[in-house]
Coordinates of C-alpha atoms in Angstrom, one line a residue:
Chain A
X1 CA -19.7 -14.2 1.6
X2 CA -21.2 -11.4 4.1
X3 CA -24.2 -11.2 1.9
X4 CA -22.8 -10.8 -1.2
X5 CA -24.1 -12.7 -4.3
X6 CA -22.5 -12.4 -8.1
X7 CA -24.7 -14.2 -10.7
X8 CA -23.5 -16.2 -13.3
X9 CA -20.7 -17.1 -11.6
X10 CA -19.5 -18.6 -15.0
X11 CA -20.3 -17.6 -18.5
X12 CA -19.3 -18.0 -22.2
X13 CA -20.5 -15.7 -24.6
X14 CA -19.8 -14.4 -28.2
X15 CA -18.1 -11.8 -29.4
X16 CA -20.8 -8.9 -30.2
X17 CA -23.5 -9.8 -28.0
X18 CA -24.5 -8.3 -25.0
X19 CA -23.6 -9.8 -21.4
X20 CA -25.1 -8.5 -18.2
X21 CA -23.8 -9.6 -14.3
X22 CA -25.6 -9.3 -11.1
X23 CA -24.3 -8.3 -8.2
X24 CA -27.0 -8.4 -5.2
X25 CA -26.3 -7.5 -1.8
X26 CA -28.8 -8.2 1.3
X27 CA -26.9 -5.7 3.9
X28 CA -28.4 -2.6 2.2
X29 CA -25.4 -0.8 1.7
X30 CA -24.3 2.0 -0.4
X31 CA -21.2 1.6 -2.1
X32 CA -20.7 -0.9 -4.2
X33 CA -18.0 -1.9 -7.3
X34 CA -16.9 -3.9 -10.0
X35 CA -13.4 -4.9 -10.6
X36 CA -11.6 -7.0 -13.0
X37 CA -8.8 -9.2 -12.3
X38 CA -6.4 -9.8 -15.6
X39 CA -2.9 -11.4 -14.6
X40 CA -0.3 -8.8 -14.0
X41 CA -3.1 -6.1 -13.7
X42 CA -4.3 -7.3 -10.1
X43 CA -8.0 -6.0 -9.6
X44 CA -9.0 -2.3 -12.1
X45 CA -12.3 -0.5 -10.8
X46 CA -14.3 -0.7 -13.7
X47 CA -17.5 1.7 -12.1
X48 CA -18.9 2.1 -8.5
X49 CA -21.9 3.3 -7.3
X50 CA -22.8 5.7 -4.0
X51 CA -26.5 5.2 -4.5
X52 CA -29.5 4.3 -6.2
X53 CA -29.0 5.8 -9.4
X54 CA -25.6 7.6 -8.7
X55 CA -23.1 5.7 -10.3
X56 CA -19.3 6.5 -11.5
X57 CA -16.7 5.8 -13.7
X58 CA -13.8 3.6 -12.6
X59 CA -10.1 3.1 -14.4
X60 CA -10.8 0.8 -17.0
X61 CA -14.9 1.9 -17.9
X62 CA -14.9 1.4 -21.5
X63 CA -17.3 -0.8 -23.2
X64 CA -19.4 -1.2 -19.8
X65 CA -22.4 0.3 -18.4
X66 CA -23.8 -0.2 -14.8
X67 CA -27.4 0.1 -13.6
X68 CA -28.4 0.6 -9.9
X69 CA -32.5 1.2 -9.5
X70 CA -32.6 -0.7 -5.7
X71 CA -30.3 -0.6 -3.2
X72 CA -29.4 -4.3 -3.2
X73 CA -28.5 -4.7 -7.2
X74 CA -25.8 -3.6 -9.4
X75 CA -25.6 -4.3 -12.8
X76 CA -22.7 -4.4 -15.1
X77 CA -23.4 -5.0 -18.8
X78 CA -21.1 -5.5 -21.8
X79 CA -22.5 -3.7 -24.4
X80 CA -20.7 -5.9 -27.1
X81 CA -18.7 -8.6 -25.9
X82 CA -15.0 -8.3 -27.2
X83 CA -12.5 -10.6 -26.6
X84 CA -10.2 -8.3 -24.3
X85 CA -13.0 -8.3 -21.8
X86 CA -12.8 -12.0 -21.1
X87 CA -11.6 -11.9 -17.4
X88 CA -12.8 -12.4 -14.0
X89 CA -14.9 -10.0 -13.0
X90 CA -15.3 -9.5 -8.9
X91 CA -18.3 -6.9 -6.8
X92 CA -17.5 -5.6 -3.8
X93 CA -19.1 -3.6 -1.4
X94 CA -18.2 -1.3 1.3
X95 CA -20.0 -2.1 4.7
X96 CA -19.8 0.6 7.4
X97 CA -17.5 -1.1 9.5
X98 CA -15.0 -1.1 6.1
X99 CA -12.5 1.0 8.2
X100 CA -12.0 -1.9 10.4
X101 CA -12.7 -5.1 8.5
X102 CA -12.1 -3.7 4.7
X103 CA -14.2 -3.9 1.4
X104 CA -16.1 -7.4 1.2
X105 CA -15.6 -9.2 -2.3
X106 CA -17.9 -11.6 -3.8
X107 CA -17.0 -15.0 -5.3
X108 CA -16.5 -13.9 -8.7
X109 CA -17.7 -14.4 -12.2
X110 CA -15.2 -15.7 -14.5
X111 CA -16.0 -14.6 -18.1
X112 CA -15.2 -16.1 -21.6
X113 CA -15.9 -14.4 -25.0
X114 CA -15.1 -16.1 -27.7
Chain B
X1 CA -5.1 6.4 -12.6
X2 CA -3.2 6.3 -9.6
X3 CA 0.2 3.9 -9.3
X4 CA -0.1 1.5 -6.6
X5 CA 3.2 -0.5 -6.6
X6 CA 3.7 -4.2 -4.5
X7 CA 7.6 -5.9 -4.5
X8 CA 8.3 -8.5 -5.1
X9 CA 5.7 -9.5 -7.9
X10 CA 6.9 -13.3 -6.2
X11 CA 8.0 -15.0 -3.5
X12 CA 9.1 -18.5 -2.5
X13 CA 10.4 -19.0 1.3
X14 CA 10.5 -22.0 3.2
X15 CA 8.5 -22.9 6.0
X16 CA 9.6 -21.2 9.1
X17 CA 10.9 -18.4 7.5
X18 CA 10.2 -14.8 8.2
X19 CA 9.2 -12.3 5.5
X20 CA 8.0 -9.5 4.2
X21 CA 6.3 -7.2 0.8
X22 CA 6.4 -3.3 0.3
X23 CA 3.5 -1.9 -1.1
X24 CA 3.8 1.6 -2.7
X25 CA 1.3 4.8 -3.5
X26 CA 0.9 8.4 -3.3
X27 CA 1.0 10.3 -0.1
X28 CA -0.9 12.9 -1.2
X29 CA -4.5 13.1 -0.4
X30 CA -4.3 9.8 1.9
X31 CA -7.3 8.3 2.8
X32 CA -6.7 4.7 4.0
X33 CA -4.3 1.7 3.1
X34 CA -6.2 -2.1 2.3
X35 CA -3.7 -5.2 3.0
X36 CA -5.9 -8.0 1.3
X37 CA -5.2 -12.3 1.3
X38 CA -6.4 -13.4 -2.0
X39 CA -6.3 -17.7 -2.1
X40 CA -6.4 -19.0 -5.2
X41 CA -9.8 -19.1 -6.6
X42 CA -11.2 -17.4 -3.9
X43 CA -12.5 -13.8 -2.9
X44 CA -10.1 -11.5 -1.5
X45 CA -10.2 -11.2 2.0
X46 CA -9.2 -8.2 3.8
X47 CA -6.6 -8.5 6.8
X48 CA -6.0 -4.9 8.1
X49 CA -7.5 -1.5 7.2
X50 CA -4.6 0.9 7.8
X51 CA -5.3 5.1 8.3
X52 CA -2.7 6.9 10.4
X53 CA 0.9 7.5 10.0
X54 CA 2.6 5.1 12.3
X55 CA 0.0 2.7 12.4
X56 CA 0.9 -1.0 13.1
X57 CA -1.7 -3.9 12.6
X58 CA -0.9 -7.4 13.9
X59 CA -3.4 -10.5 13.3
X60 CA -1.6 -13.4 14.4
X61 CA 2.0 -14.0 12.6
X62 CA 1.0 -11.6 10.1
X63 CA 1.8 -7.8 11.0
X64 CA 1.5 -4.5 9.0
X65 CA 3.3 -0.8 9.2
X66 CA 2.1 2.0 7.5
X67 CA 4.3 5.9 6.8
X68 CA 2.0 8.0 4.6
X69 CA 4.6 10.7 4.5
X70 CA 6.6 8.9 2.0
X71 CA 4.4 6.7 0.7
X72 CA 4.5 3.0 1.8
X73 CA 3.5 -0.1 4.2
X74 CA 4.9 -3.5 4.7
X75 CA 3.6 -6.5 5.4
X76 CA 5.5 -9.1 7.3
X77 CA 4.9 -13.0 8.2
X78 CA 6.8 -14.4 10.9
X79 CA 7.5 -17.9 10.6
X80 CA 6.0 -18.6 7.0
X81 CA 3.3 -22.0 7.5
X82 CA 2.4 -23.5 3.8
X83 CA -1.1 -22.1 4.2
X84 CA 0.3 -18.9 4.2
X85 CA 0.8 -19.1 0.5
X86 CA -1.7 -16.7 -1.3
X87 CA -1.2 -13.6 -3.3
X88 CA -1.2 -10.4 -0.6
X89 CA -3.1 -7.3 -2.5
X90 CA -2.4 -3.8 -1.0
X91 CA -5.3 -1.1 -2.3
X92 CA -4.8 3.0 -2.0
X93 CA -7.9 4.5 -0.9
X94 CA -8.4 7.5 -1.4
X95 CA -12.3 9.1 -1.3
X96 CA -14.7 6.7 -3.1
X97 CA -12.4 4.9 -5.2
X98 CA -9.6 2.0 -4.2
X99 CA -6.5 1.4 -6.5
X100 CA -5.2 -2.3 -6.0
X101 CA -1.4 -3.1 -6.3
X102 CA -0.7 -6.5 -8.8
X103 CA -0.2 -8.3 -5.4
X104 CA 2.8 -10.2 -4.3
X105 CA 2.4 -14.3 -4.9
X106 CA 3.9 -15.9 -2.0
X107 CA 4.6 -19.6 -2.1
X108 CA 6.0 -21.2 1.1
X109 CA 7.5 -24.4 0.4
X110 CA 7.1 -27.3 3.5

């Protein structure tokens, strides 16, 4: 996947606990994202990041936080894991060639809350 | 939130047909248009990267117009092949952030 890792690529957690994903990159770029994918909602930006440290809101932000302290990481954490936020959850990052070959997605990590 | 709209939500055409999805967005403050394969439990995979007014993108059967000025692109396959069948994302791009259509499923029966 062009470098791209997402880690756990499957998890099933409870509602009210806390539930942190990994997205790690080794091309040292400087965007990266986090979507979900929910049938008949195709993929909502959740947050994005522009830097170490500079992060920003997305569409559907609510009840997430991101982290970015290096370059190749970015976290997104479920404060309290609800129901509504079981989904797939899918990183991208934006290479400098994106104008020609587009945003490169990682594998996934399909989430259950229960 | 920015409305990013892709017709038909489905499609079912048989092999060695030709055919084709409309994606729609804003034409204000146009950046750059994403056409995207997305195979079932799979990553989405980009197919052309669209910026001009006028442009046309052609990889293979698959081809791609783009008119900014009102607002829309299409995406056509020429002579449909059953490994064609995937769900075709457009995404709006507009300064840091990217607003995905639902995608158009496309099922091309042998």
């Amino acid at each position: 996947d062009a470098g791209i890792t997402q880690s756990p690529r499957h998890k099933v957690t409870e509602t009210g606990t806390p539930v942190t994903l990994r997205c790690h990159q080794t091309e040292n770029h400087r965007y990266m994202y986090w979507y979900r994918q929910d049938p008949g909602h195709g993929l909502r930006l959740i947050h994005y990041s522009y830097g170490v440290k500079d992060t920003d809101k997305g569409e559907v932000s609510d009840g997430y936080s991101v982290s970015r302290s290096k370059t190749e990481d970015f976290l997104l954490t479920l404060e309290s894991a609800t129901s509504s936020q079981t989904s797939v959850y899918f990183c991208a990052i934006r290479s400098m060639g994106w104008v020609n070959y587009g945003y490169t997605f990682g594998s996934g990590t399909r989430l259950t809350v229960v | 939130i920015l409305n990013v709209e892709q017709s038909p939500q489905s499609l079912h055409v048989q092999e060695g047909d030709s055919t084709n999805f409309t994606c729609s967005f804003p034409s204000s403050n146009f950046y750059a248009l994403h056409w995207y394969r997305w195979e079932t439990a799979k990553s989405p995979e980009a197919l052309f990267v669209m910026t001009l007014n006028g442009d046309e993108k052609k990889k293979g059967r698959i081809s791609a117009t783009l008119n900014t000025k009102e607002g829309y692109s299409y995406l056509y396959i020429k002579g449909s092949q059953p490994e064609d069948s995937a769900t075709y994302l457009c995404a709006f791009n507009r300064g840091n952030q990217f607003y995905f259509g639902t995608g158009t499923s496309l099922t091309v029966i042998p």
